[in-house]
PDB file of C-alpha atoms in Angstrom:
ATOM      1  CA  UNK A 910     -12.774  41.622 -42.269  1.00  0.00           C
ATOM      2  CA  UNK A 911     -15.191  40.472 -39.428  1.00  0.00           C
ATOM      3  CA  UNK A 912     -15.999  37.436 -41.528  1.00  0.00           C
ATOM      4  CA  UNK A 913     -12.326  36.302 -41.213  1.00  0.00           C
ATOM      5  CA  UNK A 914     -12.331  36.639 -37.588  1.00  0.00           C
ATOM      6  CA  UNK A 915     -15.531  34.684 -37.074  1.00  0.00           C
ATOM      7  CA  UNK A 916     -14.287  31.952 -39.484  1.00  0.00           C
ATOM      8  CA  UNK A 917     -10.995  31.708 -37.620  1.00  0.00           C
ATOM      9  CA  UNK A 918     -12.578  31.733 -34.206  1.00  0.00           C
ATOM     10  CA  UNK A 919     -15.231  29.019 -35.194  1.00  0.00           C
ATOM     11  CA  UNK A 920     -12.517  26.927 -36.883  1.00  0.00           C
ATOM     12  CA  UNK A 921     -10.035  27.260 -33.887  1.00  0.00           C
ATOM     13  CA  UNK A 922     -12.816  26.707 -31.326  1.00  0.00           C
ATOM     14  CA  UNK A 923     -14.099  23.521 -32.957  1.00  0.00           C
ATOM     15  CA  UNK A 924     -10.524  22.144 -33.208  1.00  0.00           C
ATOM     16  CA  UNK A 925      -9.919  22.888 -29.578  1.00  0.00           C
ATOM     17  CA  UNK A 926     -13.506  21.476 -28.364  1.00  0.00           C
ATOM     18  CA  UNK A 927     -12.730  18.210 -30.677  1.00  0.00           C
ATOM     19  CA  UNK A 928      -9.030  17.636 -29.493  1.00  0.00           C
ATOM     20  CA  UNK A 929     -10.164  18.286 -25.985  1.00  0.00           C
ATOM     21  CA  UNK A 930     -13.034  15.770 -26.171  1.00  0.00           C
ATOM     22  CA  UNK A 931     -10.692  13.306 -27.833  1.00  0.00           C
ATOM     23  CA  UNK A 932      -8.364  13.619 -24.824  1.00  0.00           C
ATOM     24  CA  UNK A 933     -11.114  12.085 -22.611  1.00  0.00           C
ATOM     25  CA  UNK A 934     -12.966   9.810 -25.205  1.00  0.00           C
ATOM     26  CA  UNK A 935     -10.061   8.724 -27.594  1.00  0.00           C
ATOM     27  CA  UNK A 936     -12.226   8.810 -30.801  1.00  0.00           C
ATOM     28  CA  UNK A 937      -9.132   9.308 -33.083  1.00  0.00           C
ATOM     29  CA  UNK A 938      -5.790   7.807 -32.391  1.00  0.00           C
ATOM     30  CA  UNK A 939      -2.944  10.527 -32.322  1.00  0.00           C
ATOM     31  CA  UNK A 940      -0.271   9.966 -34.855  1.00  0.00           C
ATOM     32  CA  UNK A 941       3.221   8.935 -33.447  1.00  0.00           C
ATOM     33  CA  UNK A 942       5.458  11.961 -32.695  1.00  0.00           C
ATOM     34  CA  UNK A 943       9.056  12.345 -32.129  1.00  0.00           C
ATOM     35  CA  UNK A 944      10.342  10.692 -28.930  1.00  0.00           C
ATOM     36  CA  UNK A 945      10.832  14.010 -27.106  1.00  0.00           C
ATOM     37  CA  UNK A 946       7.147  15.109 -27.512  1.00  0.00           C
ATOM     38  CA  UNK A 947       6.014  11.685 -26.553  1.00  0.00           C
ATOM     39  CA  UNK A 948       7.865  11.889 -23.433  1.00  0.00           C
ATOM     40  CA  UNK A 949       6.662  15.406 -22.719  1.00  0.00           C
ATOM     41  CA  UNK A 950       3.043  14.158 -23.338  1.00  0.00           C
ATOM     42  CA  UNK A 951       3.393  11.057 -21.275  1.00  0.00           C
ATOM     43  CA  UNK A 952       4.789  13.070 -18.309  1.00  0.00           C
ATOM     44  CA  UNK A 953       1.865  15.365 -18.508  1.00  0.00           C
ATOM     45  CA  UNK A 954      -0.558  12.420 -18.635  1.00  0.00           C
ATOM     46  CA  UNK A 955       1.326  10.677 -15.633  1.00  0.00           C
ATOM     47  CA  UNK A 956       0.450  13.566 -13.307  1.00  0.00           C
ATOM     48  CA  UNK A 957      -3.266  12.909 -13.809  1.00  0.00           C
ATOM     49  CA  UNK A 958      -3.708  16.647 -13.301  1.00  0.00           C
ATOM     50  CA  UNK A 959      -1.966  18.509 -16.273  1.00  0.00           C
ATOM     51  CA  UNK A 960      -3.644  16.832 -19.144  1.00  0.00           C
ATOM     52  CA  UNK A 961      -7.243  16.615 -17.843  1.00  0.00           C
ATOM     53  CA  UNK A 962      -6.792  20.263 -16.925  1.00  0.00           C
ATOM     54  CA  UNK A 963      -5.685  21.241 -20.271  1.00  0.00           C
ATOM     55  CA  UNK A 964      -8.339  19.150 -22.017  1.00  0.00           C
ATOM     56  CA  UNK A 965     -10.989  20.669 -19.921  1.00  0.00           C
ATOM     57  CA  UNK A 966      -9.824  24.191 -20.690  1.00  0.00           C
ATOM     58  CA  UNK A 967      -9.695  23.201 -24.462  1.00  0.00           C
ATOM     59  CA  UNK A 968     -13.338  22.063 -24.291  1.00  0.00           C
ATOM     60  CA  UNK A 969     -14.771  24.966 -22.369  1.00  0.00           C
ATOM     61  CA  UNK A 970     -12.695  27.642 -24.229  1.00  0.00           C
ATOM     62  CA  UNK A 971     -13.357  26.105 -27.669  1.00  0.00           C
ATOM     63  CA  UNK A 972     -17.148  25.905 -27.224  1.00  0.00           C
ATOM     64  CA  UNK A 973     -17.054  29.484 -25.844  1.00  0.00           C
ATOM     65  CA  UNK A 974     -15.189  30.709 -28.889  1.00  0.00           C
ATOM     66  CA  UNK A 975     -17.447  28.993 -31.304  1.00  0.00           C
ATOM     67  CA  UNK A 976     -20.435  30.701 -29.372  1.00  0.00           C
ATOM     68  CA  UNK A 977     -18.530  33.886 -29.432  1.00  0.00           C
ATOM     69  CA  UNK A 978     -18.795  34.279 -25.550  1.00  0.00           C
ATOM     70  CA  UNK A 979     -15.922  36.234 -23.713  1.00  0.00           C
ATOM     71  CA  UNK A 980     -13.594  36.024 -26.717  1.00  0.00           C
ATOM     72  CA  UNK A 981     -10.756  37.769 -25.222  1.00  0.00           C
ATOM     73  CA  UNK A 982     -10.818  35.902 -22.101  1.00  0.00           C
ATOM     74  CA  UNK A 983     -10.836  32.587 -23.830  1.00  0.00           C
ATOM     75  CA  UNK A 984      -8.005  33.849 -26.151  1.00  0.00           C
ATOM     76  CA  UNK A 985      -6.067  34.526 -23.028  1.00  0.00           C
ATOM     77  CA  UNK A 986      -6.850  31.120 -21.645  1.00  0.00           C
ATOM     78  CA  UNK A 987      -5.739  29.293 -24.719  1.00  0.00           C
ATOM     79  CA  UNK A 988      -2.548  31.335 -25.284  1.00  0.00           C
ATOM     80  CA  UNK A 989      -0.175  29.193 -23.109  1.00  0.00           C
ATOM     81  CA  UNK A 990      -1.675  25.944 -24.651  1.00  0.00           C
ATOM     82  CA  UNK A 991      -1.358  27.246 -28.158  1.00  0.00           C
ATOM     83  CA  UNK A 992       2.280  28.390 -27.271  1.00  0.00           C
ATOM     84  CA  UNK A 993       3.262  25.048 -25.973  1.00  0.00           C
ATOM     85  CA  UNK A 994       1.867  23.067 -28.832  1.00  0.00           C
ATOM     86  CA  UNK A 995       3.461  25.449 -31.403  1.00  0.00           C
ATOM     87  CA  UNK A 996       6.999  25.534 -30.105  1.00  0.00           C
ATOM     88  CA  UNK A 997       7.010  21.922 -29.010  1.00  0.00           C
ATOM     89  CA  UNK A 998       6.229  20.982 -32.704  1.00  0.00           C
ATOM     90  CA  UNK A 999       8.503  23.748 -34.209  1.00  0.00           C
ATOM     91  CA  UNK A1000      11.553  22.707 -32.100  1.00  0.00           C
ATOM     92  CA  UNK A1001      11.165  18.953 -32.098  1.00  0.00           C
ATOM     93  CA  UNK A1002       8.978  17.842 -35.013  1.00  0.00           C
ATOM     94  CA  UNK A1003      10.815  17.493 -38.219  1.00  0.00           C
ATOM     95  CA  UNK A1004       7.410  18.167 -39.982  1.00  0.00           C
ATOM     96  CA  UNK A1005       5.656  20.473 -37.750  1.00  0.00           C
ATOM     97  CA  UNK A1006       3.422  22.251 -40.262  1.00  0.00           C
ATOM     98  CA  UNK A1007       0.534  19.721 -40.012  1.00  0.00           C
ATOM     99  CA  UNK A1008      -0.028  20.754 -36.442  1.00  0.00           C
ATOM    100  CA  UNK A1009       1.322  24.212 -36.283  1.00  0.00           C
ATOM    101  CA  UNK A1010      -0.696  25.818 -39.137  1.00  0.00           C
ATOM    102  CA  UNK A1011      -4.266  24.745 -38.385  1.00  0.00           C
ATOM    103  CA  UNK A1012      -3.726  25.634 -34.830  1.00  0.00           C
ATOM    104  CA  UNK A1013      -1.477  28.677 -34.745  1.00  0.00           C
ATOM    105  CA  UNK A1014      -2.695  30.431 -37.733  1.00  0.00           C
ATOM    106  CA  UNK A1015      -6.372  30.895 -36.868  1.00  0.00           C
ATOM    107  CA  UNK A1016      -5.299  31.634 -33.313  1.00  0.00           C
ATOM    108  CA  UNK A1017      -3.010  34.486 -34.507  1.00  0.00           C
ATOM    109  CA  UNK A1018      -5.675  35.875 -36.580  1.00  0.00           C
ATOM    110  CA  UNK A1019      -8.105  35.975 -33.563  1.00  0.00           C
ATOM    111  CA  UNK A1020      -5.399  37.537 -31.413  1.00  0.00           C
ATOM    112  CA  UNK A1021      -5.002  40.157 -34.194  1.00  0.00           C
ATOM    113  CA  UNK A1022      -8.394  41.143 -33.951  1.00  0.00           C
ATOM    114  CA  UNK A1023      -8.742  41.111 -30.158  1.00  0.00           C
ATOM    115  CA  UNK A1024      -5.502  42.609 -29.008  1.00  0.00           C
ATOM    116  CA  UNK A1025      -6.868  45.930 -28.602  1.00  0.00           C
ATOM    117  CA  UNK A1026      -9.647  44.593 -26.161  1.00  0.00           C
ATOM    118  CA  UNK A1027      -7.204  42.419 -24.346  1.00  0.00           C
ATOM    119  CA  UNK A1028      -4.902  45.395 -23.780  1.00  0.00           C
ATOM    120  CA  UNK A1029      -7.692  47.584 -22.661  1.00  0.00           C
ATOM    121  CA  UNK A1030      -8.859  44.968 -20.275  1.00  0.00           C
ATOM    122  CA  UNK A1031     -12.071  44.148 -21.929  1.00  0.00           C
ATOM    123  CA  UNK A1032     -12.632  40.626 -21.161  1.00  0.00           C
TER     124      UNK A1032
END
């Protein structure tokens, strides 16, 4: 069972680090989303604070998860970001599964393994 947690943690961490870095370097063009999602992302970018903060957290927490450092803390840091990504796509994207499954599924597995530690306050 520990292998499943490690695979999910590394896969999720690499995704977060990649998309966080992509937010700064724009290696990969993000496919168009429904207008509501585009407006939300544009509003976050317009503030010049929210998106850089989110992308920085994605990079730092993602790399920490890959290295296995402070996993419960990084899971807690990523929870609001994953929550917004997941619900935004479930509610406003007619084909959400290409975004939701690769992000939410490994995150849910990681949470399942680390809930006892998080609830106990072991960060």
